[in-house]
Tab-separated table of C-alpha atoms in Angstrom:
chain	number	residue	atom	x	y	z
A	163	UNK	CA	-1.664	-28.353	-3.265
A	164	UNK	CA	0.490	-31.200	-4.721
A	165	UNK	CA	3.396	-30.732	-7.072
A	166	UNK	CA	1.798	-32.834	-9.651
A	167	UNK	CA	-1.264	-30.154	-10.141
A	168	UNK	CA	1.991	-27.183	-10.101
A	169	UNK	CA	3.561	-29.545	-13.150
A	170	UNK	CA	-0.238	-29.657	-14.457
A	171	UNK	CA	-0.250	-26.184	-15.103
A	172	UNK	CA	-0.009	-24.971	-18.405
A	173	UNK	CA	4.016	-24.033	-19.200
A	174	UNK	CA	5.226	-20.545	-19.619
A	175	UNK	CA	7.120	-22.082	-22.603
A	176	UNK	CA	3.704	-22.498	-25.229
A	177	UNK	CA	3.561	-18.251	-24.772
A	178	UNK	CA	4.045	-16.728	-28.524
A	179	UNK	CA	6.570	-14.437	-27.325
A	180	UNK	CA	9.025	-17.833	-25.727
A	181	UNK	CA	12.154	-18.595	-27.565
A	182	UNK	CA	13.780	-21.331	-25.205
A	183	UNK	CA	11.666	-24.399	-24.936
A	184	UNK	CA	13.152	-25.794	-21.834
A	185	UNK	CA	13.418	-22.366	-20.134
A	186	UNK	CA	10.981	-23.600	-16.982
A	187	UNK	CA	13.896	-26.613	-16.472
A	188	UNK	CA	16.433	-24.345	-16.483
A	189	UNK	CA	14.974	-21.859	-13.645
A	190	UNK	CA	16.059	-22.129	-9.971
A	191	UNK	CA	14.034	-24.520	-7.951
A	192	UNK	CA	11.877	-22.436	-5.625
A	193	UNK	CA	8.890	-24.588	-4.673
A	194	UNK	CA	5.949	-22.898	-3.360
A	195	UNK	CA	5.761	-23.058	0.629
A	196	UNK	CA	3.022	-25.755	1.795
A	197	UNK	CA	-0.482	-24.706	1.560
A	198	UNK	CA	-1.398	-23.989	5.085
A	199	UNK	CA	1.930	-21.653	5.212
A	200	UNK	CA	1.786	-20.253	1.617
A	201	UNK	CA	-1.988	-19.488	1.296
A	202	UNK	CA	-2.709	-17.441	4.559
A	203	UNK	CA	-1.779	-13.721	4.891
A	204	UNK	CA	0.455	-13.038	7.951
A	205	UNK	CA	-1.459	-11.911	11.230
A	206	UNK	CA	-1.578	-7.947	10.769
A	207	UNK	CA	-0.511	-8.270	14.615
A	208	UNK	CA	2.990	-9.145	13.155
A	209	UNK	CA	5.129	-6.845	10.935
A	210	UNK	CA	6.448	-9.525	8.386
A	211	UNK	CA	10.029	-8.664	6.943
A	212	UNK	CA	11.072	-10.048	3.530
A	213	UNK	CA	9.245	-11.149	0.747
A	214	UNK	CA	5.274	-9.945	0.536
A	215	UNK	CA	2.792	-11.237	-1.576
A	216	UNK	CA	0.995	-8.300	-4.008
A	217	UNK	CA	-1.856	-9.048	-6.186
A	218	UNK	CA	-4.060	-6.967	-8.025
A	219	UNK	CA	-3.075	-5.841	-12.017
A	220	UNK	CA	-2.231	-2.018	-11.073
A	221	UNK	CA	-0.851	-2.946	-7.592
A	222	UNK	CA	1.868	-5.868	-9.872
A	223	UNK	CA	2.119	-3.337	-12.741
A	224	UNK	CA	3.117	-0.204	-9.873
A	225	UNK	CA	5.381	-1.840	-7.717
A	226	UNK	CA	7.152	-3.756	-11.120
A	227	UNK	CA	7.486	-0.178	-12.897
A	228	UNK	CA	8.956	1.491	-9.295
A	229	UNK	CA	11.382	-1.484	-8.292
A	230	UNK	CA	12.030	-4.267	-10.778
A	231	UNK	CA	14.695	-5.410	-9.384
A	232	UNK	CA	12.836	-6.117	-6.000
A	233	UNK	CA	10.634	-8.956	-7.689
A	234	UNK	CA	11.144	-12.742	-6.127
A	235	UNK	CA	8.436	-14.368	-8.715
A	236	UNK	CA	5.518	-13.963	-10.841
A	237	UNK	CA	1.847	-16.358	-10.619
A	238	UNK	CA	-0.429	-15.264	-12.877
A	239	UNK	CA	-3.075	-17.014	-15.258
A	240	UNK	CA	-2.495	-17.735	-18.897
A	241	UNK	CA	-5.102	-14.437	-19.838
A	242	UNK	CA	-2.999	-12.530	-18.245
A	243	UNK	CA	0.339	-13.484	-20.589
A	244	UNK	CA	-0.321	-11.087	-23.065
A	245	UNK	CA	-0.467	-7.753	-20.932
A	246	UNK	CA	2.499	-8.897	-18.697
A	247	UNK	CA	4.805	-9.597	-21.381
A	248	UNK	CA	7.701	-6.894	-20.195
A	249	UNK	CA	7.659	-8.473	-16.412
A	250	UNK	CA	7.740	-12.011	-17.929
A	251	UNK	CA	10.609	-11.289	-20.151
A	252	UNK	CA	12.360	-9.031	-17.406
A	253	UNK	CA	11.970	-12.869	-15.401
A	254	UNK	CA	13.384	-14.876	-18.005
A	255	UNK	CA	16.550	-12.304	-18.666
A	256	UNK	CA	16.852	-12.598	-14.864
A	257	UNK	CA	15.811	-16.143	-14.184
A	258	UNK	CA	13.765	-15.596	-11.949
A	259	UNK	CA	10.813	-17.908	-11.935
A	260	UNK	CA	7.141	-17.946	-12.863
A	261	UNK	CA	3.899	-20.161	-12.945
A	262	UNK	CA	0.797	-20.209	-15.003
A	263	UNK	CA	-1.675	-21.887	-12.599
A	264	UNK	CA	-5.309	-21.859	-11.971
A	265	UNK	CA	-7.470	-19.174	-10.695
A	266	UNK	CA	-8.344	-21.702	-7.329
A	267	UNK	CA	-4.057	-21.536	-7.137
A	268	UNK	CA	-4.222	-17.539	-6.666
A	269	UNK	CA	-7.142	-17.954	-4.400
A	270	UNK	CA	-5.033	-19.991	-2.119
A	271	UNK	CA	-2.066	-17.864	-2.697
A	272	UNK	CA	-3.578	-14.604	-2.464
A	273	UNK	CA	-6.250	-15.532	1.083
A	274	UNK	CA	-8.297	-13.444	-1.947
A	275	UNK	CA	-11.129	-14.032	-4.684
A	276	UNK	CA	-9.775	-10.218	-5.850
A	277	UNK	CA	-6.506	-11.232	-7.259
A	278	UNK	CA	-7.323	-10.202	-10.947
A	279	UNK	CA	-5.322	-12.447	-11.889
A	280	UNK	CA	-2.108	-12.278	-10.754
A	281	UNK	CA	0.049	-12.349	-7.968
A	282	UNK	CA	3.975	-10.753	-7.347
A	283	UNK	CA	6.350	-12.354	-4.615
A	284	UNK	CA	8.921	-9.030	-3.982
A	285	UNK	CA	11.055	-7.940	-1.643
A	286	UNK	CA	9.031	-5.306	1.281
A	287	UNK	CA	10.637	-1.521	0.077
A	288	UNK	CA	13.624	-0.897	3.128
A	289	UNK	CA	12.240	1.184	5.959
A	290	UNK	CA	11.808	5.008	5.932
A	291	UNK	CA	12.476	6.955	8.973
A	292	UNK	CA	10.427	10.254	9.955
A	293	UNK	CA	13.397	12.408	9.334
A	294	UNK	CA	14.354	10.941	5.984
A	295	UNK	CA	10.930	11.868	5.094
A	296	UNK	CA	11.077	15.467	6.394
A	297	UNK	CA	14.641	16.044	4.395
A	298	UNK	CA	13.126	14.881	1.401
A	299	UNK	CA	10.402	17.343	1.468
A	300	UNK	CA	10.847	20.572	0.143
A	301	UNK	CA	12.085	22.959	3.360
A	302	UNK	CA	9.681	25.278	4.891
A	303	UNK	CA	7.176	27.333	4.485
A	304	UNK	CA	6.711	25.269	0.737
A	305	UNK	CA	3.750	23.578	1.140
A	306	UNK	CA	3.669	19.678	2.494
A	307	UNK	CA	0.633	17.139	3.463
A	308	UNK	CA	1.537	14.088	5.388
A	309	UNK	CA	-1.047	12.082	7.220
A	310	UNK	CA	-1.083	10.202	10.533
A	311	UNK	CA	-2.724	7.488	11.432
A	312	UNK	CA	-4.043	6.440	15.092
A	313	UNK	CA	-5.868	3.168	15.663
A	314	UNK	CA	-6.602	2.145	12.125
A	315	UNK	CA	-6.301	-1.435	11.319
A	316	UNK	CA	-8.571	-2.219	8.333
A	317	UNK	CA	-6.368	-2.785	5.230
A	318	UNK	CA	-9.100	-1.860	3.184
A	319	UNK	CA	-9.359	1.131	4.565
A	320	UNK	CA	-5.658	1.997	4.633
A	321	UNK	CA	-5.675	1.291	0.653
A	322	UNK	CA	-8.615	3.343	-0.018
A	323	UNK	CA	-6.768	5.835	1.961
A	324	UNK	CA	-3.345	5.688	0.217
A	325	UNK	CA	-5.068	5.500	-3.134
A	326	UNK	CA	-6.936	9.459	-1.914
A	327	UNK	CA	-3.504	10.498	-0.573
A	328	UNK	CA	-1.920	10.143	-3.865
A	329	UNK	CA	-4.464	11.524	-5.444
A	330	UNK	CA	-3.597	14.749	-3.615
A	331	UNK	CA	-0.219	14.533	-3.518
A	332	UNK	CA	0.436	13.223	0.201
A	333	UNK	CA	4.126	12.746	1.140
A	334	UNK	CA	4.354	10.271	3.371
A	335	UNK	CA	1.824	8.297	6.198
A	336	UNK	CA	2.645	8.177	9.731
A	337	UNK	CA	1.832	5.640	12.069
A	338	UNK	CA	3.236	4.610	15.369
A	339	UNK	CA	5.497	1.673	15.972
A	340	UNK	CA	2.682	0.070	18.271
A	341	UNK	CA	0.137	-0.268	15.413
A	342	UNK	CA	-0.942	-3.549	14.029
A	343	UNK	CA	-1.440	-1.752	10.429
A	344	UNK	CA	0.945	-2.214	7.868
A	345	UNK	CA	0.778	-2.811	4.115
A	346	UNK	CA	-0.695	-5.851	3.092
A	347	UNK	CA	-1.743	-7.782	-0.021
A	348	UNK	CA	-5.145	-6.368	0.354
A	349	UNK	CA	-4.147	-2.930	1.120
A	350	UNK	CA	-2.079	-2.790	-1.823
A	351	UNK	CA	-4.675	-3.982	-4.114
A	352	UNK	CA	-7.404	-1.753	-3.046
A	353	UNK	CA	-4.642	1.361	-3.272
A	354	UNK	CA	-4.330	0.520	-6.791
A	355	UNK	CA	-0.804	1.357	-7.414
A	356	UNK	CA	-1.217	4.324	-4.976
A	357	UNK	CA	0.538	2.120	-2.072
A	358	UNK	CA	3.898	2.988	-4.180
A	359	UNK	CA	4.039	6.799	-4.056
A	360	UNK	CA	2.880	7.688	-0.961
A	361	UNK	CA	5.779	5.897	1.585
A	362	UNK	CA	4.788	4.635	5.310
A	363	UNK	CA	6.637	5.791	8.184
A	364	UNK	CA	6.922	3.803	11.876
A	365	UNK	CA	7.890	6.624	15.156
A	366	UNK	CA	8.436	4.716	18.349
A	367	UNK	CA	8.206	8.177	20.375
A	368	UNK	CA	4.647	9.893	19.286
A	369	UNK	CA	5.179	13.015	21.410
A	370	UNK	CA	9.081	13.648	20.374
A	371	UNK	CA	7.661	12.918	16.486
A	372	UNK	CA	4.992	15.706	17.108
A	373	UNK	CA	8.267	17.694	18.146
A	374	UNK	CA	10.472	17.030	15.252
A	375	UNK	CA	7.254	17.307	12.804
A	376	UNK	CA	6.718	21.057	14.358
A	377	UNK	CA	10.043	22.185	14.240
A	378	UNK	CA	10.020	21.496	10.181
A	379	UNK	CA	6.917	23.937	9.680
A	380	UNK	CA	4.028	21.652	10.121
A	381	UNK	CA	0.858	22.579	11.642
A	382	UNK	CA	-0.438	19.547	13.486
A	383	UNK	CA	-4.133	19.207	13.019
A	384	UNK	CA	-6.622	16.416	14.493
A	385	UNK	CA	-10.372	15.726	12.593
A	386	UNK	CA	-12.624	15.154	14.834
A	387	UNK	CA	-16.625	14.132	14.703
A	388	UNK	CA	-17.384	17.122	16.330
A	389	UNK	CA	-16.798	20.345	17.973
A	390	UNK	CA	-13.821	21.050	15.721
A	391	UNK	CA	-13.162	24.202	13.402
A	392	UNK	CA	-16.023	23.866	10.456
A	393	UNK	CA	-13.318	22.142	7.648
A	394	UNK	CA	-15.223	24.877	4.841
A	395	UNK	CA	-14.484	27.776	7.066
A	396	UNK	CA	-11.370	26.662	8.163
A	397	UNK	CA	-7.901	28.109	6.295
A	398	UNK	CA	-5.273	25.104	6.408
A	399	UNK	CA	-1.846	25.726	6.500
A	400	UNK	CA	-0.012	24.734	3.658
A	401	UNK	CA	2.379	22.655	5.554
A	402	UNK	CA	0.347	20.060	7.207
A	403	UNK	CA	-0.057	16.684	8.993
A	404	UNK	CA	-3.521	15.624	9.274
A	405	UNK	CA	-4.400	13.417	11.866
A	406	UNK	CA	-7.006	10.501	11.550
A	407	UNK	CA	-8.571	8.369	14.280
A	408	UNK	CA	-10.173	4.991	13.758
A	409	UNK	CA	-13.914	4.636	13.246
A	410	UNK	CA	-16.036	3.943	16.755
A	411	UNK	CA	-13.353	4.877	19.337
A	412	UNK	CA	-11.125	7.501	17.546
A	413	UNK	CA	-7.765	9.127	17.866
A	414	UNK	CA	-6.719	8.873	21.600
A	415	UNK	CA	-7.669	12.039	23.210
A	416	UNK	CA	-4.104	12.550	24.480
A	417	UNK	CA	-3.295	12.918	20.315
A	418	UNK	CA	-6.207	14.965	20.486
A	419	UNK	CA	-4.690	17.329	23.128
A	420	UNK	CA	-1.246	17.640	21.245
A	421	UNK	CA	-3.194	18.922	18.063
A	422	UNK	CA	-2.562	22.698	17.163
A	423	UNK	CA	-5.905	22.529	15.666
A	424	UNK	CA	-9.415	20.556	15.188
A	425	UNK	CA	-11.041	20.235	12.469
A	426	UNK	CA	-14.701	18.459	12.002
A	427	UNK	CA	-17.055	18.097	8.290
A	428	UNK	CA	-19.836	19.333	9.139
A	429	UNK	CA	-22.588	17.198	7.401
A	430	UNK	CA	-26.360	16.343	8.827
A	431	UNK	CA	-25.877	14.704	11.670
A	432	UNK	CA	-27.751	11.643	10.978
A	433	UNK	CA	-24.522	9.757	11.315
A	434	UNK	CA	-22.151	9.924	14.130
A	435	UNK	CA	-19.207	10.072	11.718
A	436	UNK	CA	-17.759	9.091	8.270
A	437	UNK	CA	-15.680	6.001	7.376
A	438	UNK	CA	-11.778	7.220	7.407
A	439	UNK	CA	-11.154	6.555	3.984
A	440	UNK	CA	-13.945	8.608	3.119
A	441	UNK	CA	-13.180	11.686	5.865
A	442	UNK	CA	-9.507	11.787	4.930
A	443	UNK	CA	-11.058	12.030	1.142
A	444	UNK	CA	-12.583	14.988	1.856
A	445	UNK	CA	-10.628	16.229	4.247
A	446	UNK	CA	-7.712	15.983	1.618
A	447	UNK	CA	-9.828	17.198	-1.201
A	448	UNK	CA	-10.415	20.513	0.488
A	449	UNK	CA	-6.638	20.651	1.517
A	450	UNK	CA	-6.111	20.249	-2.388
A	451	UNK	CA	-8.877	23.351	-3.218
A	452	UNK	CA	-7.417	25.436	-1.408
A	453	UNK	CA	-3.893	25.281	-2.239
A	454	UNK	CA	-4.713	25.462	-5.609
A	455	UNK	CA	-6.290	29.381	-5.592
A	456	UNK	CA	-2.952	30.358	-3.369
C-alpha cells in the first residue's frame, strides 16, 4: 500500500468529538510495516513476542478495558468513530497514533474479511507460569477447572474454546511448550473478549506439570471418543483439569495413560467424535451443572 492512499484516508481530525486540528501532525511517526510484512499473520509454527495484531469489536473493546496501557495503535473505519470514542481519546491524551482507512486496508492488515471494523496493535500480556496460576487459585479442596490442550492447532477452534471456558468460569489453559497454538488475531476474535479472562499457560515438562497439577488437588481427567466413564453418570471432582485431544488423531495415548480418569459423551454413534470446541462445551457445561446443586 503506498503512503499517498495512508494520507488519502479520511483524518481523525474531521471527528465531532476533535479539538486540535493538527493533532495527526503532531503524533509520532510510526509508518505501517510494508505490505507483504504488515498484512500476513505470523506462521502459528512461531511464537511471536511483542506487539500482536487484534481485531474484532469485543476482542478491541476486551483487551482495551483489561490493559489500556498495553495499546501500540488503533485502525479502524470512520463508522466505527462514534462507538470507540473513549480508546480514541485515551490515544490522543497518550499520543499514541491512529488511522481511519478503508475496509480493503483492514483486510490487508488483519489476513481477515472478519475484522468488524477495526483493528488494535498492543503489546502480547507477559507470560504466566503453571505455578503462578495454581497460587492464584483458591487452595484446595475449593473448587477449580483448568483445561489442557494436546495437539490442537486451529485458532478457530481455540477461540470458540476460550469463549466456552469463560463462560464456565475456567482458570487458566494449558498447553505444552512444543505446541504450534498460541493466541492469534483470529483466535481472539472468534473468543469474543473471552481470550482476556481465561490466561494461557506454556509447561516444557508435561509429566512433572501433571505432578505439580496433582499435588494442588486436581483430578486429572482425559475425554476420550470412547470407552471412557459415561460424562452423565460420571461425578467430577470439583477441582479439575480436563484434558482435550485434537480432532482425527487425539490426545497422545501416553497423556491418555497419565489420566486419573476417562471420560467419553455418549451420543449416537453416527459420528466418530465431536469438534473440540464443541466437546469441551459440553464437557464444561456439565462440569458447570453439577457444581451448581453442590
Amino acid at each position: 500500500m503506498s503512503e499517498n492512499k495512508w494520507k488519502g484516508a479520511k483524518p481523525a481530525a474531521t471527528s465531532p468529538w476533535k479539538t486540535r486540528s493538527n493533532h495527526r501532525e503532531r503524533e509520532p511517526e510510526r509508518q505501517p510495516p510494508a505490505p507483504e510484512e504488515a498484512f500476513q499473520e505470523p506462521s502459528r509454527a512461531v511464537r511471536p513476542s511483542g506487539e500482536m495484531r487484534l481485531y474484532g469489536i469485543n476482542a478491541c473493546l476486551a483487551a482495551f478495558a483489561r490493559r489500556p496501557e498495553q495499546l501500540r495503535k488503533v485502525y479502524l473505519l470512520e463508522s466505527r468513530i462514534a462507538e470507540l470514542k473513549p480508546v480514541l481519546a485515551w490515544c490522543a491524551q497518550h499520543r499514541l497514533g491512529y488511522r481511519i482507512v478503508e475496509n480493503t486496508d483492514l483486510d490487508k492488515l488483519t489476513g481477515s474479511r472478519h475484522h468488524e471494523g477495526i483493528c488494535f496493535e498492543m503489546l502480547r500480556p507477559p507470560p504466566l507460569s503453571l505455578d503462578g496460576l495454581i497460587e492464584a487459585q483458591a487452595p484446595a479442596p475449593a473448587a477449580s477447572l483448568l483445561i489442557w490442550l494436546d495437539g490442537v492447532g486451529n485458532p478457530h477452534n481455540l477461540g470458540a474454546l476460550l469463549r466456552s471456558a469463560a463462560h464456565f468460569a475456567v482458570a487458566g489453559v494449558i498447553v505444552p511448550a512444543r505446541s504450534s497454538l498460541d493466541l492469534s488475531g483470529a483466535a481472539a476474535r472468534v473468543a469474543e473478549g473471552a481470550a482476556e479472562a481465561v490466561p494461557m499457560v506454556r509447561v516444557e515438562d508435561e509429566f512433572a506439570a501433571l505432578s505439580t497439577l496433582r499435588d494442588a488437588g486436581y483430578q486429572i481427567t482425559a475425554t476420550v471418543p470412547r470407552e471412557g466413564e459415561n460424562l452423565y453418570s460420571a461425578r467430577l471432582s470439583a477441582r479439575s483439569v480436563l484434558v482435550f485431544g485434537a480432532e482425527g488423531e487425539g490426545m497422545s495415548k501416553a497423556l491418555i495413560d497419565a489420566a486419573d480418569r476417562k471420560l467419553s459423551i455418549p451420543g449416537s454413534g453416527v459420528v466418530d467424535s465431536l469438534n473440540i470446541s464443541v466437546s469441551a462445551a459440553v464437557v464444561l457445561g456439565e462440569y458447570w451443572r453439577q457444581q451448581q446443586r453442590r
